[in-house]
PDB file of C-alpha atoms in Angstrom:
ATOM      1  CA  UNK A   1      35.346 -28.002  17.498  1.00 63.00           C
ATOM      2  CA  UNK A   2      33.902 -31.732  17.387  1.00 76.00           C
ATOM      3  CA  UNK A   3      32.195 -32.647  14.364  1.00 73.00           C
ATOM      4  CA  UNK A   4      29.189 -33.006  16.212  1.00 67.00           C
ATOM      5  CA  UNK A   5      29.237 -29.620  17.483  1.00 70.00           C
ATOM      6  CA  UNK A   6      29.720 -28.208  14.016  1.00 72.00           C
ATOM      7  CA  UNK A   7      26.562 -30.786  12.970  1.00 68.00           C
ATOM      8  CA  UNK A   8      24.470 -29.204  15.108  1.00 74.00           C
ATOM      9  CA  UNK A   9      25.154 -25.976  14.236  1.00 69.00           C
ATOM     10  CA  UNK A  10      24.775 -26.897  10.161  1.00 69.00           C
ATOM     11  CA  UNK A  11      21.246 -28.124  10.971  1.00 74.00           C
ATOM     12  CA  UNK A  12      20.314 -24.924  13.054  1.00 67.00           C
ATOM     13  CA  UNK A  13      21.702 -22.306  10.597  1.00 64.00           C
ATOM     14  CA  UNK A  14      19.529 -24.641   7.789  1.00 59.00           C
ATOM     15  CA  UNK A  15      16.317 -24.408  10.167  1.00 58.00           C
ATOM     16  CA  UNK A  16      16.860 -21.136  10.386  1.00 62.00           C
ATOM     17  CA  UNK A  17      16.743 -20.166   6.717  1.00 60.00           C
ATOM     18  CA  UNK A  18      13.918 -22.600   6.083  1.00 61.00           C
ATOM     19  CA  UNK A  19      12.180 -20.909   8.875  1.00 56.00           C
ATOM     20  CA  UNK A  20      12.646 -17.574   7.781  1.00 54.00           C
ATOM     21  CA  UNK A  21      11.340 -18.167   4.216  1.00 52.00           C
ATOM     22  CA  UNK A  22       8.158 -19.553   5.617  1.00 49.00           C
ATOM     23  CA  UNK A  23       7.400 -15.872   7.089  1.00 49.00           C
ATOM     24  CA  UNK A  24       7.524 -14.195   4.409  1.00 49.00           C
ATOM     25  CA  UNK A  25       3.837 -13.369   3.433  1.00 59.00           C
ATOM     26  CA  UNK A  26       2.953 -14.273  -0.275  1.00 77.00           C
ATOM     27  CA  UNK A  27       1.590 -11.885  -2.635  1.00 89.00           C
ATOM     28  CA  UNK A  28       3.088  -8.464  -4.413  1.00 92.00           C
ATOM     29  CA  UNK A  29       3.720  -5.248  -2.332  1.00 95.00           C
ATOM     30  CA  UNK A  30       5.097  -2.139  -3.337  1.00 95.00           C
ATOM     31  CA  UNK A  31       6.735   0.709  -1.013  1.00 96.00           C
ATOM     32  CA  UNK A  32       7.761   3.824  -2.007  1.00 96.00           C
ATOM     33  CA  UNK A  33       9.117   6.452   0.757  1.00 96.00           C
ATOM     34  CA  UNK A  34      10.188   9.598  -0.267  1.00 95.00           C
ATOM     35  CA  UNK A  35      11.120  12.729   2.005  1.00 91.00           C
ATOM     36  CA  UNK A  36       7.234  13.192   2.917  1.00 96.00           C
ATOM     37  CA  UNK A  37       5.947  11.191   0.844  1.00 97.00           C
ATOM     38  CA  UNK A  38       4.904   7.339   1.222  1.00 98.00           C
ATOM     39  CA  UNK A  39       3.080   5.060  -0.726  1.00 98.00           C
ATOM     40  CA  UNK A  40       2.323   1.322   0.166  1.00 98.00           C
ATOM     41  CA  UNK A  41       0.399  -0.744  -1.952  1.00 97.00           C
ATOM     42  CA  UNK A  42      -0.688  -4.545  -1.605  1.00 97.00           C
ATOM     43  CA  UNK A  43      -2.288  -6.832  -3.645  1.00 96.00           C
ATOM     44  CA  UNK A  44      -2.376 -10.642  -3.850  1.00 95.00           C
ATOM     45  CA  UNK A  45      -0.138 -10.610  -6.913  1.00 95.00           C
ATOM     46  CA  UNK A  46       1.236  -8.142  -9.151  1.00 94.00           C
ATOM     47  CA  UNK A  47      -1.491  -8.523 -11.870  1.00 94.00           C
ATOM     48  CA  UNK A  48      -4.175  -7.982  -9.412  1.00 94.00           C
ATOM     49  CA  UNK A  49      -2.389  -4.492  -8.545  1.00 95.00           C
ATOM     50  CA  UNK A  50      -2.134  -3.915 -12.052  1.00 94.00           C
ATOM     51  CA  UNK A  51      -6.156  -4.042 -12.246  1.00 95.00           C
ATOM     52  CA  UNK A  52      -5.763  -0.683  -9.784  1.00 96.00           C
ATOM     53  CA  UNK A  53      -7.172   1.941 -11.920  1.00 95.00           C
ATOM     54  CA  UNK A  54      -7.922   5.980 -11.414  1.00 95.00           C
ATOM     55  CA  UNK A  55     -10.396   7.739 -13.728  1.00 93.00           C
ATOM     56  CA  UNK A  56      -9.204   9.953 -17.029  1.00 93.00           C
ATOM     57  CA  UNK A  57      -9.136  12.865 -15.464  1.00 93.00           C
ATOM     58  CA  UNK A  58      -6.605  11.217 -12.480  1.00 92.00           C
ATOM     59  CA  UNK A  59      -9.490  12.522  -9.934  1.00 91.00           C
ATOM     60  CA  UNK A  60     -10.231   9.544  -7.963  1.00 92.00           C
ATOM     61  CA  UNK A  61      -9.881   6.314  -7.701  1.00 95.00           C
ATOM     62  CA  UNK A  62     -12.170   4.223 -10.209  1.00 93.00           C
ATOM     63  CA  UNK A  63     -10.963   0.792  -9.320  1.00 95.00           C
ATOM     64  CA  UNK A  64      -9.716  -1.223  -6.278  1.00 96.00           C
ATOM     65  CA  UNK A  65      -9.108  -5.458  -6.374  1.00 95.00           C
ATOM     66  CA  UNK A  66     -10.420  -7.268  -3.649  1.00 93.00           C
ATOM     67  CA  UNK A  67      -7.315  -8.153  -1.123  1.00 94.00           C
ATOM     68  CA  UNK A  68      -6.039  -4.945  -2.333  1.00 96.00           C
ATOM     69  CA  UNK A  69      -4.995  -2.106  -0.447  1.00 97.00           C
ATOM     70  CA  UNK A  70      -3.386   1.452  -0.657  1.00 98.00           C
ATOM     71  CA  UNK A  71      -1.679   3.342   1.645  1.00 98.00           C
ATOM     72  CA  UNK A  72      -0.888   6.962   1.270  1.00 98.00           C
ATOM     73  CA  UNK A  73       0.922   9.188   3.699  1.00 98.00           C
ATOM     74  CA  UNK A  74       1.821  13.099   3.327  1.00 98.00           C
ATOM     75  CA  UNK A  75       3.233  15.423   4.977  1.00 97.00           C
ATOM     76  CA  UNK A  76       2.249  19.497   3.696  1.00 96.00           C
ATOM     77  CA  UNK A  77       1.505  22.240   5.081  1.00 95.00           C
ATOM     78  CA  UNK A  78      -1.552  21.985   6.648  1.00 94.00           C
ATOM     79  CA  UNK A  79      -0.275  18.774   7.819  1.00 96.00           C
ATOM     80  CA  UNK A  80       0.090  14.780   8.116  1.00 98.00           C
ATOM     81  CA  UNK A  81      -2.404  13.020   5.162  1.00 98.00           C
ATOM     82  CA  UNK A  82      -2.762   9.189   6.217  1.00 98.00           C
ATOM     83  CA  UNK A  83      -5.154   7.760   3.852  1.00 98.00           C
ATOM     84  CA  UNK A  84      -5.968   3.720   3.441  1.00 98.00           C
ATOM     85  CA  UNK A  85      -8.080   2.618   0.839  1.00 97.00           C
ATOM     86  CA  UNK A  86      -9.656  -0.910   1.007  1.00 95.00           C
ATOM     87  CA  UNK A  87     -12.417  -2.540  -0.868  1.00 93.00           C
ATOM     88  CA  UNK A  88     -15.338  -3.567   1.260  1.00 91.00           C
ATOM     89  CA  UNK A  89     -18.156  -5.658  -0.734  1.00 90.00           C
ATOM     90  CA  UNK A  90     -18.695  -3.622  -3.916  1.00 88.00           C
ATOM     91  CA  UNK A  91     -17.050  -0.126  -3.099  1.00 91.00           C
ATOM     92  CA  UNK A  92     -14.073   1.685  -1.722  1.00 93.00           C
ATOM     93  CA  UNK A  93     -14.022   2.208   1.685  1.00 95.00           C
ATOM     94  CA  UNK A  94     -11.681   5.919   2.293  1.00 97.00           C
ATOM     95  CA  UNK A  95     -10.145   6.017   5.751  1.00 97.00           C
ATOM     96  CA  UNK A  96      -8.693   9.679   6.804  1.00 98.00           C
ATOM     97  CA  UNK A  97      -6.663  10.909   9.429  1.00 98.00           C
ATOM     98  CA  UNK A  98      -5.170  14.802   9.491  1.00 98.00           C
ATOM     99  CA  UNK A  99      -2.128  14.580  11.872  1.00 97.00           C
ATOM    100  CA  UNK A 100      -3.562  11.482  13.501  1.00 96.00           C
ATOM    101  CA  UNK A 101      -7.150  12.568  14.157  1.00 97.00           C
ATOM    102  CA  UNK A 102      -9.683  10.404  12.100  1.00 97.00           C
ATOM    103  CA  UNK A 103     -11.343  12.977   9.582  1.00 96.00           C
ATOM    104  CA  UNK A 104     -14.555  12.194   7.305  1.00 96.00           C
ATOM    105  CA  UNK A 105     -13.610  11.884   3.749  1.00 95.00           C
ATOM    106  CA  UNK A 106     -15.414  15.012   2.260  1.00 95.00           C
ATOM    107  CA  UNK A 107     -15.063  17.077  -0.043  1.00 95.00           C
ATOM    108  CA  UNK A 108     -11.696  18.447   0.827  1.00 96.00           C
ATOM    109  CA  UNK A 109      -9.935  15.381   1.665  1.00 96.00           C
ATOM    110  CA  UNK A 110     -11.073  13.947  -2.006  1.00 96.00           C
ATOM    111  CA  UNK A 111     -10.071  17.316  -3.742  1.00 96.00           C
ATOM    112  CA  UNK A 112      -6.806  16.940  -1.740  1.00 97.00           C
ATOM    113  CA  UNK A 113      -6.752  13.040  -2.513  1.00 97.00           C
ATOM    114  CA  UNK A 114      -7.195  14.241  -6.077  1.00 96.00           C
ATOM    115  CA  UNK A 115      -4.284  16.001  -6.015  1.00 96.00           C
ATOM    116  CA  UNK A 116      -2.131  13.271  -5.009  1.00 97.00           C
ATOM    117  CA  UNK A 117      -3.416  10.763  -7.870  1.00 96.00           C
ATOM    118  CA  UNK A 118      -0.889  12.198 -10.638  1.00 96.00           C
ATOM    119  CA  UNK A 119       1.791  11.745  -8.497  1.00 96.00           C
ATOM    120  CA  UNK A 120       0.639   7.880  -7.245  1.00 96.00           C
ATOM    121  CA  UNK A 121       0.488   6.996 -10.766  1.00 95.00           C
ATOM    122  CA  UNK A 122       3.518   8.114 -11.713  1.00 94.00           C
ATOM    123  CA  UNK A 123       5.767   6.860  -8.905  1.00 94.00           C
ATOM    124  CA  UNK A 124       3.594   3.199  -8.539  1.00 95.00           C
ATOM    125  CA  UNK A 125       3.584   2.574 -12.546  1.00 92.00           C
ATOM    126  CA  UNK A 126      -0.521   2.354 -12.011  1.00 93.00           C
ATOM    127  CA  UNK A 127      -2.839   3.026 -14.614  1.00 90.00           C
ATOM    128  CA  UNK A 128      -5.827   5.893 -15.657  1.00 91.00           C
ATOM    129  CA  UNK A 129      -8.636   5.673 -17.839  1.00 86.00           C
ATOM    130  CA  UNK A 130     -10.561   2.727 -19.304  1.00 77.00           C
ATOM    131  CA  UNK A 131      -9.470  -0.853 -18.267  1.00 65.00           C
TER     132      UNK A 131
END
């Protein structure tokens, strides 16, 4: 191989890496997927998701960042959860799907919701109560 074949090919496997670095999108995320279980939480860093917080009681959701966002899916018995949870202005905005058909957040989805909260917290590290 000629040096200037093997030149070439040093600059394009450099490009390459530079490249691929500069897709990587910047701030903290956090995955967890677990038989029918997954979690996906983003947040421009990893304080900001630290600011995350659920009531006392682990009930709901008292606290959401802006640029933050939570994904929940999970699959029961009655079916597929898919829950996002975004802020929009100055409160949470829920959106609910049961196996893929968009559901209003009522009552039952929050007690259901509610349910889930122990188990967020203790596979995401978040925190409960009082900031």
């Amino acid at each position: 191989m000629s040096v200037f074949l093997k030149f070439r090919l040093l600059i394009l496997a450099c490009l390459s890496f530079i490249l691929s670095g500069c897709v990587t999108l910047p701030g903290h995320r956090q995955t967890i997927d677990e038989d029918n279980f997954f979690l996906h939480i983003s947040a421009p860093n990893l304080a900001i998701k630290n600011e995350i917080r659920f009531n006392a009681e682990k009930t709901e959701l008292l606290f959401l960042p802006e640029n933050a966002q939570i994904e929940l899916v999970v699959a029961d018995t009655i079916g597929k959860h898919q829950l996002m949870m975004e802020k929009y202005q100055e409160s949470v905005v829920y959106n609910y799907r049961l196996n893929g058909r968009k559901m209003t957040f009522g009552n039952k989805e929050k007690e259901w919701f509610a349910s889930q909260i122990p188990i967020i917290i203790d596979k995401a590290g978040l925190k409960y109560g009082p900031g």
